[in-house]
Amino acid sequence: EMYEGILLAADTLRSLGLNINIHAFDVKIDTMEAIRLIRSGRLDNMDLIIGPVYSENLAVVASYAGKLGIPVVSPVQLEKNSVLENNPFLFLSSSSLDVAQYNLARRMQNYAGGNFVIIHSSSPEEMQGAERLKSLIARRLEQSVEPEEIRIRDMVFYSRSVYGSDSINRLAHSLSDKNGNVIIIASDEAPVMSETITNIHALSRKFQLDVFGYPGMRYLDNLDHRICFDLGLLIYSHYWIDFRQPDVIHFNSEFRKKFLTEPPEISYAWQGYDILYYFLSGMAIHGRELFISHPQIHNPDLLHTEFDFRRSNPGDGFENQKLYLVRYSKNYELELVDDDNQYILNVE
């Protein structure tokens, strides 16, 4: 899907006068395949490298490409952004979970005085992530309320298949019938997301609830969207596609002509198009060195996102900071929530 989007972006750029040659390599999950490709010299004269998708291979390729001054774009979300350290030519096109957590914490200031519940799995990564989110929220709330008035609990998810109705009862005991409740589903694990949202829905008539989820919830196939709409679920999403826009209509039309189908809303075709168009048009308009050093100077109209690349330190790579706050509204439509004052993570 991503390759199909890349091909359509190349067609658009060629129509504007750019000469583009695309090379595709399959390095699989094997780091040795990536090393063999590097040693072959076939990447030495590239102007842009998209991928690899696996973080181990990405680190190897980014280290090699950085020495040659070749920008490398990670096209998918990574669990951690540590790969950016000392890789000034590396770009993460989808923000890591860090960015979503900072924006969630900032948003929680709107609910100061409420009762906060963070639900996550028992995996070490999610336990650490929940603790970090809890700390971020507490620091934000301290700007509005006294520390002793802050109520934040975190709960480890237990499946109904193991604990039966106790899973709902545990959640009910964590909620307040006097103050508003904010529940954050701080997990990217499918059972946690799907079962938790069902449990929350069962308690929604008894308690006042506002529910937030991680970006991964927008990609979950077996999520009961009727429940999401009933709850008014809010998610910081990596993308927002307005299918009424002329460029999106044109993209779907060209995609249909070329591949005899249209890409669904959740498709890597959108990423492929936006990444190639953004980077090659940026280098063509601003010059390679200026654009790679200061990508924020380039703001073309893209299909599914706006790239807002920032770096934490001068010697590190860039991470896209753009997220969209999306609400599953009561009228059964997805709405874009005005959230212009996003928290930007440690920028120059």
Coordinates of C-alpha atoms in Angstrom, one line a residue:
E1 CA 0.0 0.0 0.0
M2 CA 2.8 2.4 0.9
Y3 CA 4.6 1.7 -2.4
E4 CA 1.3 2.4 -4.3
G5 CA 1.1 5.8 -2.6
I6 CA 4.7 6.5 -3.4
L7 CA 4.1 5.7 -7.1
L8 CA 1.2 8.2 -7.2
A9 CA 3.3 10.9 -5.5
A10 CA 6.0 10.3 -8.1
D11 CA 3.5 10.7 -10.9
T12 CA 2.4 14.0 -9.4
L13 CA 6.0 15.3 -9.0
R14 CA 6.9 14.2 -12.5
S15 CA 4.0 16.2 -13.8
L16 CA 5.6 19.2 -12.1
G17 CA 9.0 18.6 -13.9
L18 CA 10.9 16.4 -11.4
N19 CA 12.9 13.5 -12.7
I20 CA 12.5 10.6 -10.2
N21 CA 13.9 7.1 -10.1
I22 CA 12.6 4.7 -7.5
H23 CA 14.4 1.7 -6.2
A24 CA 12.7 -1.0 -4.0
F25 CA 14.6 -3.4 -1.8
D26 CA 13.2 -6.1 0.5
V27 CA 15.4 -6.5 3.6
K28 CA 12.7 -8.4 5.5
I29 CA 13.3 -8.5 9.3
D30 CA 16.8 -9.6 8.9
T31 CA 19.5 -7.1 10.0
M32 CA 22.1 -9.0 7.9
E33 CA 20.0 -8.3 4.8
A34 CA 20.2 -4.6 5.5
I35 CA 23.9 -4.8 6.1
R36 CA 24.4 -6.7 2.8
L37 CA 22.4 -4.1 1.0
I38 CA 24.6 -1.4 2.5
R39 CA 27.8 -3.2 1.6
S40 CA 26.6 -3.7 -2.0
G41 CA 26.9 0.1 -2.5
R42 CA 23.4 0.3 -4.1
L43 CA 22.3 2.9 -1.6
D44 CA 25.3 5.2 -1.8
N45 CA 23.9 7.7 -4.3
M46 CA 20.3 7.9 -3.1
D47 CA 18.7 11.3 -2.4
L48 CA 16.2 9.8 0.0
I49 CA 15.6 6.5 1.8
I50 CA 12.2 5.5 3.1
G51 CA 12.4 2.7 5.7
P52 CA 13.2 0.1 6.8
V53 CA 10.1 -0.4 8.9
Y54 CA 11.8 -2.4 11.7
S55 CA 13.7 -0.3 14.3
E56 CA 16.8 -2.6 14.3
N57 CA 17.2 -2.3 10.5
L58 CA 16.3 1.4 10.6
A59 CA 19.1 2.1 13.1
V60 CA 21.6 0.3 10.9
V61 CA 20.5 2.1 7.7
A62 CA 20.2 5.5 9.4
S63 CA 23.8 5.3 10.8
Y64 CA 25.2 4.4 7.4
A65 CA 23.1 7.0 5.5
G66 CA 23.9 9.8 8.0
K67 CA 27.6 9.5 7.2
L68 CA 26.7 10.2 3.5
G69 CA 24.2 12.9 4.3
I70 CA 21.3 11.0 3.0
P71 CA 18.0 11.6 4.8
V72 CA 16.2 8.5 6.1
V73 CA 12.4 8.5 6.8
S74 CA 10.8 6.0 9.1
P75 CA 7.3 5.5 7.6
V76 CA 5.7 3.8 10.6
Q77 CA 5.2 4.6 14.3
L78 CA 8.0 3.3 16.6
E79 CA 7.5 2.4 20.2
K80 CA 10.4 4.7 21.2
N81 CA 12.2 7.6 19.6
S82 CA 15.6 6.8 21.1
V83 CA 16.7 5.8 17.5
L84 CA 16.9 9.6 16.8
E85 CA 19.8 10.1 19.1
N86 CA 22.9 11.1 17.2
N87 CA 21.2 10.5 13.8
P88 CA 20.6 14.1 12.5
F89 CA 19.4 12.8 9.1
L90 CA 16.7 10.6 10.5
F91 CA 13.0 11.6 10.4
L92 CA 10.2 9.8 12.2
S93 CA 7.1 10.6 10.1
S94 CA 4.7 9.2 12.8
S95 CA 5.3 10.6 16.3
S96 CA 6.2 8.2 19.1
L97 CA 4.0 7.6 22.1
D98 CA 6.0 10.3 24.0
V99 CA 4.3 13.0 22.0
A100 CA 0.8 11.6 22.5
Q101 CA 1.5 11.4 26.3
Y102 CA 2.6 15.0 26.5
N103 CA -0.5 16.1 24.6
L104 CA -2.8 14.0 26.8
A105 CA -1.2 15.5 30.0
R106 CA -1.7 19.0 28.7
R107 CA -5.3 18.3 27.8
M108 CA -6.0 17.0 31.3
Q109 CA -5.7 20.6 32.6
N110 CA -9.2 21.0 31.2
Y111 CA -10.4 18.5 33.8
A112 CA -8.6 19.8 36.8
G113 CA -10.4 18.7 40.0
G114 CA -11.6 15.5 38.4
N115 CA -10.9 11.8 39.2
F116 CA -8.3 10.3 36.8
V117 CA -8.0 6.6 36.1
I118 CA -5.2 5.2 33.8
I119 CA -5.8 1.6 32.5
H120 CA -2.9 -0.4 31.1
S121 CA -1.7 -4.0 30.7
S122 CA 0.8 -5.7 33.0
S123 CA 3.7 -5.6 30.5
P124 CA 6.8 -3.8 31.7
E125 CA 6.7 -1.3 28.9
E126 CA 3.1 -0.3 29.5
M127 CA 3.6 -0.2 33.3
Q128 CA 6.5 2.2 32.8
G129 CA 4.5 4.2 30.2
A130 CA 1.6 4.6 32.6
E131 CA 3.8 5.7 35.4
R132 CA 5.3 8.3 33.1
L133 CA 1.9 9.5 32.0
K134 CA 0.7 9.7 35.6
S135 CA 3.7 11.9 36.4
L136 CA 3.2 14.2 33.4
I137 CA -0.5 14.7 34.3
A138 CA 0.3 15.4 38.0
R139 CA 2.8 18.1 37.0
R140 CA 0.2 19.7 34.7
L141 CA -2.6 19.6 37.3
E142 CA -0.3 21.2 39.9
Q143 CA -0.6 24.4 37.9
S144 CA -4.3 24.5 38.6
V145 CA -5.0 22.7 41.9
E146 CA -3.3 21.9 45.1
P147 CA -1.2 18.7 45.1
E148 CA -3.3 17.1 47.8
E149 CA -6.4 17.5 45.7
I150 CA -5.0 15.6 42.7
R151 CA -6.5 12.1 42.3
I152 CA -4.8 9.8 39.8
R153 CA -5.1 6.1 39.9
D154 CA -3.6 3.5 37.6
M155 CA -5.2 0.1 37.0
V156 CA -3.7 -3.1 35.5
F157 CA -6.2 -4.6 33.1
Y158 CA -7.5 -8.1 33.8
S159 CA -9.5 -10.0 31.2
R160 CA -13.1 -10.9 31.9
S161 CA -12.3 -14.4 30.8
V162 CA -10.1 -14.7 33.9
Y163 CA -11.9 -12.4 36.5
G164 CA -15.5 -12.3 35.1
S165 CA -17.6 -9.4 36.5
D166 CA -14.8 -8.5 38.9
S167 CA -13.1 -6.6 36.1
I168 CA -16.0 -4.2 35.9
N169 CA -16.3 -4.0 39.7
R170 CA -12.7 -3.1 40.1
L171 CA -13.2 -0.2 37.6
A172 CA -16.4 0.9 39.4
H173 CA -14.5 1.2 42.7
S174 CA -12.0 3.5 41.1
L175 CA -14.6 5.9 39.9
S176 CA -16.1 8.8 41.7
D177 CA -19.9 9.5 41.8
K178 CA -19.2 13.1 43.1
N179 CA -16.5 14.3 40.7
G180 CA -16.2 14.0 37.0
N181 CA -14.1 11.0 35.9
V182 CA -11.5 10.9 33.2
I183 CA -10.4 7.4 32.0
I184 CA -7.3 7.0 29.8
I185 CA -6.9 3.7 28.1
A186 CA -3.1 3.8 28.1
S187 CA -2.5 0.7 26.1
D188 CA -2.0 -0.4 22.5
E189 CA -2.9 -4.1 23.2
A190 CA -6.1 -5.1 21.4
P191 CA -7.7 -7.0 24.4
V192 CA -7.1 -4.1 26.7
M193 CA -8.6 -1.6 24.4
S194 CA -11.7 -3.6 23.3
E195 CA -12.6 -5.1 26.7
T196 CA -11.9 -1.9 28.6
I197 CA -14.1 0.2 26.4
T198 CA -16.9 -2.3 26.9
N199 CA -16.5 -2.2 30.7
I200 CA -16.5 1.6 30.6
H201 CA -19.7 1.7 28.6
A202 CA -21.4 -0.6 31.1
L203 CA -20.7 2.0 33.8
S204 CA -21.4 5.2 31.7
R205 CA -25.0 5.6 32.9
K206 CA -24.0 5.6 36.6
F207 CA -20.9 7.8 36.4
Q208 CA -19.9 11.0 34.6
L209 CA -17.1 9.9 32.2
D210 CA -14.7 11.4 29.7
V211 CA -12.7 8.7 27.9
F212 CA -9.4 9.1 26.0
G213 CA -7.3 6.5 24.1
Y214 CA -3.8 6.2 22.7
P215 CA -3.4 6.7 18.9
G216 CA -3.4 3.0 18.3
M217 CA -7.1 2.8 19.1
R218 CA -7.9 4.2 15.6
Y219 CA -6.2 1.2 14.0
L220 CA -8.0 -1.5 16.0
D221 CA -10.3 -3.6 13.7
N222 CA -12.5 -5.3 16.3
L223 CA -13.3 -2.2 18.4
D224 CA -17.0 -1.7 18.8
H225 CA -17.4 1.8 17.2
R226 CA -21.0 2.1 18.4
I227 CA -19.7 2.1 22.0
C228 CA -17.0 4.7 21.0
F229 CA -19.6 7.0 19.7
D230 CA -21.9 6.6 22.7
L231 CA -19.0 7.4 25.0
G232 CA -17.7 10.3 22.9
L233 CA -14.2 8.7 22.9
L234 CA -11.3 11.1 22.3
I235 CA -8.1 10.0 20.6
Y236 CA -4.9 11.8 19.6
S237 CA -4.6 10.5 16.1
H238 CA -1.6 10.5 13.6
Y239 CA -3.9 11.4 10.7
W240 CA -7.1 13.2 9.7
I241 CA -8.4 12.8 6.1
D242 CA -11.1 15.1 4.8
F243 CA -12.6 13.2 2.0
R244 CA -14.3 16.4 0.7
Q245 CA -11.1 18.1 -0.2
P246 CA -10.3 18.2 -3.9
D247 CA -6.8 16.8 -3.5
V248 CA -8.1 13.8 -1.6
I249 CA -10.8 13.3 -4.2
H250 CA -8.2 13.5 -7.0
F251 CA -5.9 11.0 -5.2
N252 CA -8.8 8.5 -4.8
S253 CA -9.6 8.9 -8.5
E254 CA -6.0 8.3 -9.6
F255 CA -5.6 5.4 -7.2
R256 CA -8.8 3.8 -8.6
K257 CA -7.5 4.2 -12.2
K258 CA -4.1 2.8 -11.5
F259 CA -4.9 0.0 -9.0
L260 CA -8.7 -0.6 -9.6
T261 CA -9.6 0.1 -6.0
E262 CA -9.6 2.9 -3.5
P263 CA -7.5 2.9 -0.3
P264 CA -9.4 2.6 3.0
E265 CA -9.0 5.4 5.6
I266 CA -6.5 3.2 7.4
S267 CA -4.0 2.5 4.7
Y268 CA -0.3 3.1 4.3
A269 CA -1.0 4.5 0.8
W270 CA -1.7 7.9 2.4
Q271 CA 1.7 7.8 4.2
G272 CA 3.5 6.8 1.1
Y273 CA 2.1 9.6 -0.9
D274 CA 2.6 12.3 1.7
I275 CA 6.2 11.3 2.6
L276 CA 7.5 11.2 -1.0
Y277 CA 5.7 14.4 -2.0
Y278 CA 6.8 16.3 1.1
F279 CA 10.5 15.4 1.0
L280 CA 11.1 15.5 -2.7
S281 CA 9.2 18.8 -3.2
G282 CA 11.0 20.2 -0.1
M283 CA 14.4 19.4 -1.5
A284 CA 13.4 20.7 -5.0
I285 CA 12.0 24.0 -3.7
H286 CA 14.4 24.9 -0.9
G287 CA 17.5 23.0 -1.8
R288 CA 18.7 19.8 -0.2
E289 CA 20.9 21.2 2.6
L290 CA 18.5 23.9 3.7
F291 CA 15.4 21.7 3.7
I292 CA 17.1 18.8 5.6
S293 CA 18.4 21.1 8.3
H294 CA 15.2 23.2 8.6
P295 CA 12.2 21.1 7.4
Q296 CA 9.8 23.4 9.2
I297 CA 10.2 25.9 6.3
H298 CA 8.2 23.6 4.0
N299 CA 4.4 23.3 4.6
P300 CA 2.7 21.9 1.5
D301 CA -0.9 20.8 1.5
L302 CA -0.8 17.0 2.1
L303 CA -3.5 14.3 2.2
H304 CA -3.6 12.9 5.7
T305 CA -1.3 14.9 7.9
E306 CA 0.8 18.0 8.4
F307 CA 4.4 17.3 9.0
D308 CA 5.8 19.3 11.9
F309 CA 9.3 18.0 12.3
R310 CA 11.3 19.1 15.4
R311 CA 14.4 17.8 17.1
S312 CA 15.2 17.6 20.8
N313 CA 19.0 18.3 20.4
P314 CA 21.0 19.7 17.5
G315 CA 22.8 16.4 16.8
D316 CA 19.6 14.3 16.9
G317 CA 17.1 13.4 14.2
F318 CA 13.6 14.9 13.7
E319 CA 10.2 13.7 15.0
N320 CA 6.9 14.7 13.6
Q321 CA 5.0 16.5 16.4
K322 CA 1.6 16.7 14.6
L323 CA -1.3 14.9 16.2
Y324 CA -5.1 15.4 15.6
L325 CA -7.6 15.3 18.5
V326 CA -10.5 13.2 17.1
R327 CA -13.8 12.7 18.8
Y328 CA -16.3 10.0 18.2
S329 CA -19.3 12.3 18.4
K330 CA -22.8 11.5 19.6
N331 CA -24.2 12.0 16.1
Y332 CA -22.1 9.0 15.0
E333 CA -19.5 11.0 13.1
L334 CA -15.8 11.6 13.6
E335 CA -15.1 15.2 14.5
L336 CA -11.9 17.1 14.6
V337 CA -11.5 18.9 18.0
D338 CA -9.9 22.3 18.0
D339 CA -6.6 21.6 19.7
D340 CA -4.3 24.2 18.1
N341 CA -2.3 24.7 21.3
Q342 CA -0.6 21.3 21.2
Y343 CA 2.3 20.6 23.5
I344 CA 5.5 20.4 21.5
L345 CA 8.1 18.1 22.9
N346 CA 11.5 19.6 23.6
V347 CA 12.2 21.7 20.5
E348 CA 15.1 23.8 19.5

